[in-house]
JSON list of C-alpha atoms in Angstrom, two decimals:
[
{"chain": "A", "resi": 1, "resn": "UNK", "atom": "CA", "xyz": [27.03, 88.22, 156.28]},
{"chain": "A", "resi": 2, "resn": "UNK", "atom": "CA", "xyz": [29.75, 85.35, 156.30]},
{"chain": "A", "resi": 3, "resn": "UNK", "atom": "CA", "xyz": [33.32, 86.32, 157.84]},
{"chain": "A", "resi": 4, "resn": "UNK", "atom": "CA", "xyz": [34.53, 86.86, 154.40]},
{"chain": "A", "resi": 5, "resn": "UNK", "atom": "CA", "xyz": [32.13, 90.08, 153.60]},
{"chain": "A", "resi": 6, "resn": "UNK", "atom": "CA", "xyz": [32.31, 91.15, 156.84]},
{"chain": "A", "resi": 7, "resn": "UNK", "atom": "CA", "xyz": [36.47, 91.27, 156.26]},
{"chain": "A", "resi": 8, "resn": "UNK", "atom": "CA", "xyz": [35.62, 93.19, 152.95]},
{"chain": "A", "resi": 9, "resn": "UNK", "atom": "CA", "xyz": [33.40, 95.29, 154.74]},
{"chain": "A", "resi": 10, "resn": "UNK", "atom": "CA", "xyz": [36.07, 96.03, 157.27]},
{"chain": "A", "resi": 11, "resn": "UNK", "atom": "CA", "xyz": [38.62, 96.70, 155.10]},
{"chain": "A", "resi": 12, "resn": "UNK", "atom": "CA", "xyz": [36.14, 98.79, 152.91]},
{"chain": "A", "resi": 13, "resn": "UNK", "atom": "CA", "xyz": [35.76, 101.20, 156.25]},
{"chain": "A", "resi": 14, "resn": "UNK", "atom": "CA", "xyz": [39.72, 102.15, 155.99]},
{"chain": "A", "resi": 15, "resn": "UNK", "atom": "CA", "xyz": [39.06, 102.93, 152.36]},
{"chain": "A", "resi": 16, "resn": "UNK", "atom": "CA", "xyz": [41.84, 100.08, 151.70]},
{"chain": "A", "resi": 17, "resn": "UNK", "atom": "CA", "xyz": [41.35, 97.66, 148.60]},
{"chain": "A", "resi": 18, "resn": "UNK", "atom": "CA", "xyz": [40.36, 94.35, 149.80]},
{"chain": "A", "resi": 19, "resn": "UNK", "atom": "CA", "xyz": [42.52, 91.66, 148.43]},
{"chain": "A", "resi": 20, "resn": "UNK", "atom": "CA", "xyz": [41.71, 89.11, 145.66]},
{"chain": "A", "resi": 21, "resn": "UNK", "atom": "CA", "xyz": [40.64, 85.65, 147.22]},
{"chain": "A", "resi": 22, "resn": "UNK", "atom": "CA", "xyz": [40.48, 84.52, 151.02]},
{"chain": "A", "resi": 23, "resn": "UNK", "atom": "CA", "xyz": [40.81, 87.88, 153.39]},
{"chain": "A", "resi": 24, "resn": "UNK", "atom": "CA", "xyz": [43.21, 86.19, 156.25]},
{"chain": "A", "resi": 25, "resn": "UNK", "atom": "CA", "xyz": [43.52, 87.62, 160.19]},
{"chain": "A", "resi": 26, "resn": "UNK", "atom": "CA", "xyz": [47.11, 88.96, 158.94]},
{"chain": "A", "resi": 27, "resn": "UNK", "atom": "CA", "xyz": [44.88, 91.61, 156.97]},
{"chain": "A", "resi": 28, "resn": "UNK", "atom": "CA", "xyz": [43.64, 93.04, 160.07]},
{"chain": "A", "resi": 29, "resn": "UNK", "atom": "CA", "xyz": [46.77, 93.08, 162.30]},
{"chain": "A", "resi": 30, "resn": "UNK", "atom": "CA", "xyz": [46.73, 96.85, 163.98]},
{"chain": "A", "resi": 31, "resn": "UNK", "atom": "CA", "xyz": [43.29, 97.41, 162.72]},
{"chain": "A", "resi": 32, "resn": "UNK", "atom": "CA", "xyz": [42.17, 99.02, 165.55]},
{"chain": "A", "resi": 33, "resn": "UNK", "atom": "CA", "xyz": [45.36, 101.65, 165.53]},
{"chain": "A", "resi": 34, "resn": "UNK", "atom": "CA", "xyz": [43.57, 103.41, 162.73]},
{"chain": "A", "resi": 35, "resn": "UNK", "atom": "CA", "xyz": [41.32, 105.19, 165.20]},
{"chain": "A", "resi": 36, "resn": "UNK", "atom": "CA", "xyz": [42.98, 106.32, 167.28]},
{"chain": "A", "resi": 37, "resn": "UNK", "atom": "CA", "xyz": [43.60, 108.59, 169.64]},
{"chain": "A", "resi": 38, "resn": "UNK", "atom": "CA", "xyz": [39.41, 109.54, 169.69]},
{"chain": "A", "resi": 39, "resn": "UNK", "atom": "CA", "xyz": [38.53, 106.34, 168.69]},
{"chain": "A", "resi": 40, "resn": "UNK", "atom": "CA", "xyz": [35.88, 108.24, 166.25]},
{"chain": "A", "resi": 41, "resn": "UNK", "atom": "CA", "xyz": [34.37, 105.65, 163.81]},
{"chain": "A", "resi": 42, "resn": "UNK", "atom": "CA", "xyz": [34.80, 102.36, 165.72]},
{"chain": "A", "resi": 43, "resn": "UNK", "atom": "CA", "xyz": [31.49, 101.99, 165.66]},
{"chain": "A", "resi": 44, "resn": "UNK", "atom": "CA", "xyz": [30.99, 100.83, 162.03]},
{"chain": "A", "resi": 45, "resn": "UNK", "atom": "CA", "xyz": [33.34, 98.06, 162.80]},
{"chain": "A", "resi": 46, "resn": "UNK", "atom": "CA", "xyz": [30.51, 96.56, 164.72]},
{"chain": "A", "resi": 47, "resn": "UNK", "atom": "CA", "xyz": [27.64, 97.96, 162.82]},
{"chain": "A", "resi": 48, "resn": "UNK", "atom": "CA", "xyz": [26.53, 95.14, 160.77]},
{"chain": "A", "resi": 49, "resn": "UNK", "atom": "CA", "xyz": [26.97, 92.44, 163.99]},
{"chain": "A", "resi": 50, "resn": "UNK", "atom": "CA", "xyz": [24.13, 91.28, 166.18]},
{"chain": "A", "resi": 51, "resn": "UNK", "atom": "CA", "xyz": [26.22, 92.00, 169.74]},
{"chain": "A", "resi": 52, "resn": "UNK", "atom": "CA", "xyz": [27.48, 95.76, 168.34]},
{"chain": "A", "resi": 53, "resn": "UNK", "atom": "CA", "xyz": [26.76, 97.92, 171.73]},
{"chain": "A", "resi": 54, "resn": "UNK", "atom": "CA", "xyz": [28.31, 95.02, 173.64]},
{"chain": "A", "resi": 55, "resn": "UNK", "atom": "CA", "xyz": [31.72, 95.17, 171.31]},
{"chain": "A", "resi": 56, "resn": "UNK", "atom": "CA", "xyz": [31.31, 98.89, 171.41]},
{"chain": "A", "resi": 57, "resn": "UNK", "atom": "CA", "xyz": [31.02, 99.00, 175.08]},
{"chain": "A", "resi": 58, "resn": "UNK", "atom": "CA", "xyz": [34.07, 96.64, 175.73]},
{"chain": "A", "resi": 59, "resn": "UNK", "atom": "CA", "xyz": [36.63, 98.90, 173.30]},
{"chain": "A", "resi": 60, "resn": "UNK", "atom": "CA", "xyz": [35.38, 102.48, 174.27]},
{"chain": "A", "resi": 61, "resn": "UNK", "atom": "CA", "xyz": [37.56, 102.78, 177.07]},
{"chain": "A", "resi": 62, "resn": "UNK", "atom": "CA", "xyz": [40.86, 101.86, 175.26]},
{"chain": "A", "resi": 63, "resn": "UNK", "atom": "CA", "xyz": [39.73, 105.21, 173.32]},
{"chain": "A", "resi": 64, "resn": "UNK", "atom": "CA", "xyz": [39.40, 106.96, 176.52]},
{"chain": "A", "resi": 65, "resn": "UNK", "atom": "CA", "xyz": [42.54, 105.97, 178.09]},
{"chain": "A", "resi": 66, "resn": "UNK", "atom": "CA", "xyz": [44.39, 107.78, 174.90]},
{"chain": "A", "resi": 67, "resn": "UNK", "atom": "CA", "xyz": [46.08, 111.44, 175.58]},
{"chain": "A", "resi": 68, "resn": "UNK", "atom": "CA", "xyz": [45.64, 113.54, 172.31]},
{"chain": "A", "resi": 69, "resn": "UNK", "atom": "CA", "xyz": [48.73, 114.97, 172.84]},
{"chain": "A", "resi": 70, "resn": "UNK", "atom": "CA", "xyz": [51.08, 112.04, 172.25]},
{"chain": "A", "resi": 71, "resn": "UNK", "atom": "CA", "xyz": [49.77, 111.74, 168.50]},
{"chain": "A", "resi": 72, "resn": "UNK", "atom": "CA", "xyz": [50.65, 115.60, 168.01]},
{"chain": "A", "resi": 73, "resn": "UNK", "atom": "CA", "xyz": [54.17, 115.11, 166.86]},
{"chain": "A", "resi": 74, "resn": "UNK", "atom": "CA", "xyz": [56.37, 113.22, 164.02]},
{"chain": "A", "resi": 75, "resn": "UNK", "atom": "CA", "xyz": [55.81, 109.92, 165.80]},
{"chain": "A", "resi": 76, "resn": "UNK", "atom": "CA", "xyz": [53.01, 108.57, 167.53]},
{"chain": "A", "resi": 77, "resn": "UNK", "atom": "CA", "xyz": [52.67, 105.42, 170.05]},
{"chain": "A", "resi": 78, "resn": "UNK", "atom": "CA", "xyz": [53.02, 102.04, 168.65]},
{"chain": "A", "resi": 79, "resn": "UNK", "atom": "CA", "xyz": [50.59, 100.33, 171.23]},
{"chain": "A", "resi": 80, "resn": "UNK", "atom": "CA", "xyz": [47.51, 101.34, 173.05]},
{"chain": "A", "resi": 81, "resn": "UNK", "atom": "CA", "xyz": [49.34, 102.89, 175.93]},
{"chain": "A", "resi": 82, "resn": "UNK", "atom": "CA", "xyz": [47.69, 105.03, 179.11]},
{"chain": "A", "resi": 83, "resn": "UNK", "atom": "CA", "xyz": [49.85, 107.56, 180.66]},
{"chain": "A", "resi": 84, "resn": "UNK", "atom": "CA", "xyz": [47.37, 108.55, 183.57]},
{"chain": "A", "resi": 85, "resn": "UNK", "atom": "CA", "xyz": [49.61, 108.49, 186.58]},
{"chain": "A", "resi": 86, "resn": "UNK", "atom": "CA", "xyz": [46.61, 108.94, 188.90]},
{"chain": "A", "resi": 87, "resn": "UNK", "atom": "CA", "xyz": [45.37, 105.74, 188.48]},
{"chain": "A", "resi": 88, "resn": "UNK", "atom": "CA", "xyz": [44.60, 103.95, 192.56]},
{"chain": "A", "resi": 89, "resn": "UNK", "atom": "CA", "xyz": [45.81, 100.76, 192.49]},
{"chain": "A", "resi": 90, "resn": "UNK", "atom": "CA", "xyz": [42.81, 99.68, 193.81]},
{"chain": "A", "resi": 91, "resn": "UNK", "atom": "CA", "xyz": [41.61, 100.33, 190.23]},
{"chain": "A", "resi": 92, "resn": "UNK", "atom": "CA", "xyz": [44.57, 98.54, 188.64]},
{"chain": "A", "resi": 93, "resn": "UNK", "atom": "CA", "xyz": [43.87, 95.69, 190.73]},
{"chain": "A", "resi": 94, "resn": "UNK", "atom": "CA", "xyz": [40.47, 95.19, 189.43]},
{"chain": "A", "resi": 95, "resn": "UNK", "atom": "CA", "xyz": [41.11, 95.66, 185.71]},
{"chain": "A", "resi": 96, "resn": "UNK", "atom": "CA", "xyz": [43.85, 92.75, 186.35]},
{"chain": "A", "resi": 97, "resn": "UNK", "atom": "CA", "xyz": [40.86, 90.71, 188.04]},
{"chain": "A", "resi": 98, "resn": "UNK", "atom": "CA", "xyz": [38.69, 91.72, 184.90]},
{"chain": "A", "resi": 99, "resn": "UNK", "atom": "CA", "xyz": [41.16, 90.35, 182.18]},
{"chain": "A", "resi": 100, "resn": "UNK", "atom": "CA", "xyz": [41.82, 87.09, 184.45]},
{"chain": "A", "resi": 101, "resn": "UNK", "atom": "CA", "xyz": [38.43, 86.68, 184.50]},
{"chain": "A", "resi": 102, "resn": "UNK", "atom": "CA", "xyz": [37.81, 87.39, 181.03]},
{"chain": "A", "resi": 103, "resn": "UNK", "atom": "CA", "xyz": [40.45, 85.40, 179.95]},
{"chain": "A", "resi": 104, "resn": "UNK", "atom": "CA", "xyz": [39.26, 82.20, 181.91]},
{"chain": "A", "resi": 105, "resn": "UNK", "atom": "CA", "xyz": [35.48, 82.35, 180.93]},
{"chain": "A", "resi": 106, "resn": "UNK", "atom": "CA", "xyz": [36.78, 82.62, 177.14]},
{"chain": "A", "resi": 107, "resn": "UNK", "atom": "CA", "xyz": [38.81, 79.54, 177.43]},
{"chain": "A", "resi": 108, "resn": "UNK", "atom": "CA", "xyz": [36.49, 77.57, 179.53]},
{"chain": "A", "resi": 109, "resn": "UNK", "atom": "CA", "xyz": [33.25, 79.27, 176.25]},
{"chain": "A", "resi": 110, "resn": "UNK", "atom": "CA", "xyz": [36.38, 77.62, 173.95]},
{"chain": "A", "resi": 111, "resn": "UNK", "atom": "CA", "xyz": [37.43, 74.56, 175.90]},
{"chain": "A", "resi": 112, "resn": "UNK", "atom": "CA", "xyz": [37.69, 72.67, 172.91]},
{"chain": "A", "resi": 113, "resn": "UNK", "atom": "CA", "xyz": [40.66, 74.54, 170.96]},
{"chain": "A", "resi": 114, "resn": "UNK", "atom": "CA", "xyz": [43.52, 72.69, 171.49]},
{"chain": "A", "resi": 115, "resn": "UNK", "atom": "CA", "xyz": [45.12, 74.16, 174.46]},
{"chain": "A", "resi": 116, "resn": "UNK", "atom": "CA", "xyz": [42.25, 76.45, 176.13]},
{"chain": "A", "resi": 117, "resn": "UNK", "atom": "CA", "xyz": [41.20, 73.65, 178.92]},
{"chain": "A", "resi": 118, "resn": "UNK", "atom": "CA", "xyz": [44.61, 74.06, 180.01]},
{"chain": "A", "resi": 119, "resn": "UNK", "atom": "CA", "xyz": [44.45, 77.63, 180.00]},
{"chain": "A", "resi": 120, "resn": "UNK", "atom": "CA", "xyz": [41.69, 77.80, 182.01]},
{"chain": "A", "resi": 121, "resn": "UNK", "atom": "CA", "xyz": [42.87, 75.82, 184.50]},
{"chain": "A", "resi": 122, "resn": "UNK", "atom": "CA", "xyz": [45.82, 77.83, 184.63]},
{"chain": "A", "resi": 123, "resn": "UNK", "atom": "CA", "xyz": [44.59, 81.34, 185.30]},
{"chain": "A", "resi": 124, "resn": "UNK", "atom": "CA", "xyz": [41.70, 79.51, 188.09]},
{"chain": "A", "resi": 125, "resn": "UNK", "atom": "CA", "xyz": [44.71, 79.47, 190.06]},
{"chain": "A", "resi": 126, "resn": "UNK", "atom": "CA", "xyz": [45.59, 83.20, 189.51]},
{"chain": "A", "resi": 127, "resn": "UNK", "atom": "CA", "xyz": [44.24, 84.38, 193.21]},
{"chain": "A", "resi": 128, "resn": "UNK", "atom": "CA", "xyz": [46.12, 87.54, 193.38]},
{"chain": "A", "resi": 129, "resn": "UNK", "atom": "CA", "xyz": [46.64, 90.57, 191.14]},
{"chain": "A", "resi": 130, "resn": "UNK", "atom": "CA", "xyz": [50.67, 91.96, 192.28]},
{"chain": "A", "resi": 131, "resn": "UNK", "atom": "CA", "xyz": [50.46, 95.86, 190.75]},
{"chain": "A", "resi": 132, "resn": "UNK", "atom": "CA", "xyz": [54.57, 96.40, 189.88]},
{"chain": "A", "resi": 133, "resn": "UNK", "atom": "CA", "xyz": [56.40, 99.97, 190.32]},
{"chain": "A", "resi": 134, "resn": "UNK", "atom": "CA", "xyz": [56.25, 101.68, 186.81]},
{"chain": "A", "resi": 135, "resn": "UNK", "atom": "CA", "xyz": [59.69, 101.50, 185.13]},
{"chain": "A", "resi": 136, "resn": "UNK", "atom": "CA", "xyz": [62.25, 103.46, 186.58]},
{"chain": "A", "resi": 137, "resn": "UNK", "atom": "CA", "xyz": [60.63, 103.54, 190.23]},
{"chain": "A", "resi": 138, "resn": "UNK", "atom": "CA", "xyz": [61.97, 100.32, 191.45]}
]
């Protein structure tokens, strides 16, 4: 499966009509939003790939981090957005060391796209993870 079927494929999941010709990243923008707040059916997306528990395993806990109740009403969040207050920030430290750390090994795996060298070298000097009061609090 080339990127091009999998895009149709993807777009075939939301029950959407793919587009004639080339299926661009613009297509996909907010994909992800469809599913929420559960998160049920996110594993298709990754059905037909090679790495799919891996994928599956690395997005499941967006899901998680979603309260049913703010997608009750005539609005619902715009982002991905946790409201658990009784988060340590012992915990919020190490997520931050998880996405630095993410981040760098991707750039350094993609060192060379224009840019991602650079990158890399940036966030290895990153050696602290500074948890801010929530809004309001300061």
């Amino acid at each position: 499966m080339d990127q091009q079927e999998y895009g149709r494929y993807l777009i075939g999941l939301i029950d959407e009509e793919a587009p004639d010709g080339e299926i661009g990243r613009d297509a996909f923008y907010g994909y992800f939003q469809i599913f929420r707040p559960s998160g049920e059916g996110v594993e298709a997306i990754f059905a037909p790939l090679a790495n799919r528990e891996v994928y599956l395993k690395r997005l499941a806990p967006i899901y998680d981090m979603l309260d049913p109740e703010d997608f009750k009403g005539d609005s619902v969040p715009g982002y991905f957005i946790a409201k658990s207050g009784s988060v340590s920030e012992d915990v919020l430290r190490g997520y931050g060391e998880q996405l630095i750390t993410g981040m760098k090994q991707l750039m350094e795996e993609h060192a060379d796209v224009d840019g991602a060298a650079e990158a890399a070298s940036y966030l290895a000097e990153i050696h602290q993870i500074v948890i801010l009061p929530r809004a309001g609090k300061i």
